[in-house]
One Martini backbone bead per residue (centre of mass of N, CA, C, O) as a GRO file, in nm:
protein
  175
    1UNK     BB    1  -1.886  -2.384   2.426
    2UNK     BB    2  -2.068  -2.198   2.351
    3UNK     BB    3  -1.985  -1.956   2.513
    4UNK     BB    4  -1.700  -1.926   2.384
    5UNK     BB    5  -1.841  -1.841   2.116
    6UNK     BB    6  -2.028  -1.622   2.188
    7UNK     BB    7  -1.818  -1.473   2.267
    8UNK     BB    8  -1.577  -1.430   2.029
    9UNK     BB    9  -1.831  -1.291   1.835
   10UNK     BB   10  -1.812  -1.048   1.982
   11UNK     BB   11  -1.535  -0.982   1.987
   12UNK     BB   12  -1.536  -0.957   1.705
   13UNK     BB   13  -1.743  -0.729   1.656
   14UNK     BB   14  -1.620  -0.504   1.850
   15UNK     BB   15  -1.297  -0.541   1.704
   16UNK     BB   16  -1.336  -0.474   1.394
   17UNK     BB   17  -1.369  -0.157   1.370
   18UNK     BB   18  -1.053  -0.120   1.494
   19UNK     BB   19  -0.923  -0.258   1.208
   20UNK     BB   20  -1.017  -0.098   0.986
   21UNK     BB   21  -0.977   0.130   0.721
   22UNK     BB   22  -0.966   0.340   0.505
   23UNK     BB   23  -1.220   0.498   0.249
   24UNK     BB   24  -1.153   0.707  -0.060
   25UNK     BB   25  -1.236   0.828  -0.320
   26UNK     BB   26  -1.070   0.853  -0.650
   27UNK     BB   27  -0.989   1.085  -0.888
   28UNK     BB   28  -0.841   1.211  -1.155
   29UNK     BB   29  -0.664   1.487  -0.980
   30UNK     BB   30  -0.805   1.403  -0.726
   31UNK     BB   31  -0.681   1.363  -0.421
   32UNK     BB   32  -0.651   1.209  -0.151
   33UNK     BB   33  -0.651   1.324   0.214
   34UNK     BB   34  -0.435   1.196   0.453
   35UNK     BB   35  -0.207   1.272   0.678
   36UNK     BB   36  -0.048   1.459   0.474
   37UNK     BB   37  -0.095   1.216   0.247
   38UNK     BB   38  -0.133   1.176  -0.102
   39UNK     BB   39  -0.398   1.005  -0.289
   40UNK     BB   40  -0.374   0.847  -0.621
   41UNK     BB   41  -0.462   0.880  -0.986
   42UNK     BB   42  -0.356   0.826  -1.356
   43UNK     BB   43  -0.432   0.838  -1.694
   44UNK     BB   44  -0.218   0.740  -1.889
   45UNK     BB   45  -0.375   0.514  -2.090
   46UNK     BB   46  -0.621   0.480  -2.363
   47UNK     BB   47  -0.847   0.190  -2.523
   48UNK     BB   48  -0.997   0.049  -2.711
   49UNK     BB   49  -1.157  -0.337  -2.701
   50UNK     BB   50  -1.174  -0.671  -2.820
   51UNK     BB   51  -1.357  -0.893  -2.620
   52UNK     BB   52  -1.564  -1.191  -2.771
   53UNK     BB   53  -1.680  -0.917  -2.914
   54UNK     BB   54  -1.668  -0.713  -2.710
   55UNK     BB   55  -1.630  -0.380  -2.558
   56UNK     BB   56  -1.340  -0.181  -2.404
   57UNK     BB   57  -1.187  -0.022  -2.186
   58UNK     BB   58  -0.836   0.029  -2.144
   59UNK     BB   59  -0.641   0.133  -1.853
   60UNK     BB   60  -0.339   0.306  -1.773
   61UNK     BB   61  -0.264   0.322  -1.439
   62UNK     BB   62  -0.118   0.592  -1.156
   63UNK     BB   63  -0.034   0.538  -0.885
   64UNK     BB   64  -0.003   0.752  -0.574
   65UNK     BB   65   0.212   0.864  -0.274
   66UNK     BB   66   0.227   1.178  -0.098
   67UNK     BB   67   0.432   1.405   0.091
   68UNK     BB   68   0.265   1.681   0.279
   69UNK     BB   69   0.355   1.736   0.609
   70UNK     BB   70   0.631   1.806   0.697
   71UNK     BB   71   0.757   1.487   0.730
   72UNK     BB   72   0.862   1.200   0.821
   73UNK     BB   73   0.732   0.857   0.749
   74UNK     BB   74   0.752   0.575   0.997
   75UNK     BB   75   0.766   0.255   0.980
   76UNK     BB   76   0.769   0.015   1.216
   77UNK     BB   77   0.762  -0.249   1.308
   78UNK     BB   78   0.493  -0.504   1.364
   79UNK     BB   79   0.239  -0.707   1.553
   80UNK     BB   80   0.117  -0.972   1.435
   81UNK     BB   81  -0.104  -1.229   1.414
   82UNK     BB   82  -0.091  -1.422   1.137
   83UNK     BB   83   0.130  -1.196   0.974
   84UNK     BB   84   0.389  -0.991   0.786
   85UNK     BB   85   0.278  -0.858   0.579
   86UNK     BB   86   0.269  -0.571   0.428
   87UNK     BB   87   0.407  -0.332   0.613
   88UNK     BB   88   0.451  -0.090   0.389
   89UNK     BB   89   0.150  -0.037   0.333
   90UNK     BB   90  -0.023   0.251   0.242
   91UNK     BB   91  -0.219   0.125   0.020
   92UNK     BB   92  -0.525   0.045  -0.169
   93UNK     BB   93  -0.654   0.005  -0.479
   94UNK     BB   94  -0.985   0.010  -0.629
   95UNK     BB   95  -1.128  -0.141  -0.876
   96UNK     BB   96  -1.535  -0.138  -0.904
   97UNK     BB   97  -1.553  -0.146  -1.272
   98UNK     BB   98  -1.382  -0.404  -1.292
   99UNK     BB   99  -1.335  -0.721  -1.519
  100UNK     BB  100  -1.099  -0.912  -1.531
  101UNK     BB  101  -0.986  -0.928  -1.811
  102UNK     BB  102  -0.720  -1.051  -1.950
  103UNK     BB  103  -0.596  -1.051  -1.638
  104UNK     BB  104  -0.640  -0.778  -1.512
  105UNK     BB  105  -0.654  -0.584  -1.250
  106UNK     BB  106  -0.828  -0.456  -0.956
  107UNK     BB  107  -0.573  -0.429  -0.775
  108UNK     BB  108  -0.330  -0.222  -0.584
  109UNK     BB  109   0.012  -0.129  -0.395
  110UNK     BB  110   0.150   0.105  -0.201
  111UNK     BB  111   0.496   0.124  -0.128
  112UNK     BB  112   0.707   0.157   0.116
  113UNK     BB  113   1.023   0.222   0.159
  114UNK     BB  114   1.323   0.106   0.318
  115UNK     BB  115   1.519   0.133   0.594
  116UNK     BB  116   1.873   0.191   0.719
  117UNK     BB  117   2.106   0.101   0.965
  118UNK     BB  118   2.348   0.098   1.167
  119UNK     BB  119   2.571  -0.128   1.252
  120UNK     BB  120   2.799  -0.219   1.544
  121UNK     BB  121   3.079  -0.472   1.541
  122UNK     BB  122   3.248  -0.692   1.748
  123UNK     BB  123   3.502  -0.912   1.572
  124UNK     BB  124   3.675  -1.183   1.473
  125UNK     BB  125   3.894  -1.261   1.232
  126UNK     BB  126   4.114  -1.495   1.101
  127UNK     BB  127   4.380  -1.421   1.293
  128UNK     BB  128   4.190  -1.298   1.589
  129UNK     BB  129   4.137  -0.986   1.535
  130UNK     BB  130   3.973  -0.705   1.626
  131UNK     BB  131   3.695  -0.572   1.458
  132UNK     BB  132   3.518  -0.343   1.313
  133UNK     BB  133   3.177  -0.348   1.198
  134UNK     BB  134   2.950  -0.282   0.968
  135UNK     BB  135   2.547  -0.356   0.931
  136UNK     BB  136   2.264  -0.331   0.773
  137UNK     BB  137   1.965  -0.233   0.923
  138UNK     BB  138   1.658  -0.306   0.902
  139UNK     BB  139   1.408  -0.101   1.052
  140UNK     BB  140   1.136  -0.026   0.812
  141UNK     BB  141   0.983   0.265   0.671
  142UNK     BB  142   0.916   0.501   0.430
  143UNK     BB  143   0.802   0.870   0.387
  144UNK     BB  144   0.929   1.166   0.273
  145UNK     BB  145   0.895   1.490   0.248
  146UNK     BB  146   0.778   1.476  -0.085
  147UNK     BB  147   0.738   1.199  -0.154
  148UNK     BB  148   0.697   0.942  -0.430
  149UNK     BB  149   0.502   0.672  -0.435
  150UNK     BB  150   0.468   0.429  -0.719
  151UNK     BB  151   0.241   0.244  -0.926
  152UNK     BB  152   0.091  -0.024  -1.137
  153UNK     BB  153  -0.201  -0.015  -1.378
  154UNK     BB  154  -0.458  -0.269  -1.524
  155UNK     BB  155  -0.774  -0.181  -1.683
  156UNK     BB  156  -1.104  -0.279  -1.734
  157UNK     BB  157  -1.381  -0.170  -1.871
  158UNK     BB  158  -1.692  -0.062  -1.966
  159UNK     BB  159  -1.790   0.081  -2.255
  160UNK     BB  160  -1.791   0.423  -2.141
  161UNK     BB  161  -1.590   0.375  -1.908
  162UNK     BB  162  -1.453   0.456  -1.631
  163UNK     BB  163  -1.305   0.472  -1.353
  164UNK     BB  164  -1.345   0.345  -1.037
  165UNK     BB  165  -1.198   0.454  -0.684
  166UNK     BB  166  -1.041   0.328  -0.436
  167UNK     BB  167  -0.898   0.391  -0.106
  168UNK     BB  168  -0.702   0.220   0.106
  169UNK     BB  169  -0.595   0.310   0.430
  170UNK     BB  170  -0.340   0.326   0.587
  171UNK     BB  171  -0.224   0.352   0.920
  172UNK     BB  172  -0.005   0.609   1.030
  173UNK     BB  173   0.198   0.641   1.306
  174UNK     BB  174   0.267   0.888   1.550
  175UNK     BB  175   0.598   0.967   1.691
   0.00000   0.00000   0.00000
């Protein structure tokens, strides 16, 4: 049995770092750039609040990735040792000075829109007669060439502080 979790954990360990993000600061109005696509975020609206007695600074901002690749990003679906969830997942934004006071969030999630396939099939109707229907059937997800998808934060930061930004990038596979 020893054995066995010694295995394990050196295993785990081995094949951990091959599993990792990339992650890399990100400043407003100069985006990190990874395999052809733009991750950024910009400063919609700042302005000072007093929380329990303190003062803070809420910044709402506009994460967000452009491709910019001269090419379409597709990503199929993949698959997952325990679980499917956000397959679409292009990045993962952390605000590092972010102190989650009124419920605001420390990080938020670029995610690809999803593209849908037609499929043809012969059914049977009502009467019993053979027709063809179209289907469509989603693919994957996609981020086309030169579009950009984008989502909102709202981040507390201590007082005279601006947001510190992670970006931490989805690898995605080129086909």
């Amino acid at each position: 049995m020893n054995r066995l979790l010694t295995c394990l954990l050196l295993l785990t360990g081995i094949c951990s770092p091959l599993f990792g993000q990339q992650a890399y600061d990100a400043q407003p109005g100069k985006p990190a750039q990874f395999n052809g696509i733009d991750y950024g975020y910009e400063i919609r609206n700042e302005r000072r609040v007093d929380i329990g007695g303190e003062r803070f600074m809420r910044y709402e901002l506009s994460i967000y990735a452009t491709n910019k690749s001269n090419c379409t990003k597709i990503m199929f679906p993949r698959q997952a040792l325990l679980d499917q969830k956000d397959q679409n997942e292009l990045a993962n934004f952390d605000c590092l000075n972010a102190t989650g006071k009124r419920l605001t969030s420390k990080s938020a999630k670029v995610l690809a829109r999803p593209f849908t396939v037609p499929y043809r099939q012969r059914v049977k109707n009502a009467e019993g007669k053979e027709v063809v229907t179209i289907t469509d059937i989603q693919a994957g997800h996609m981020l086309r060439n030169g579009e950009t998808v984008s989502n909102s934060l709202i981040v507390i930061v201590p007082d005279g502080e601006q947001p510190v930004m992670k970006v931490r990038i989805m690898e995605i596979p080129d086909l």
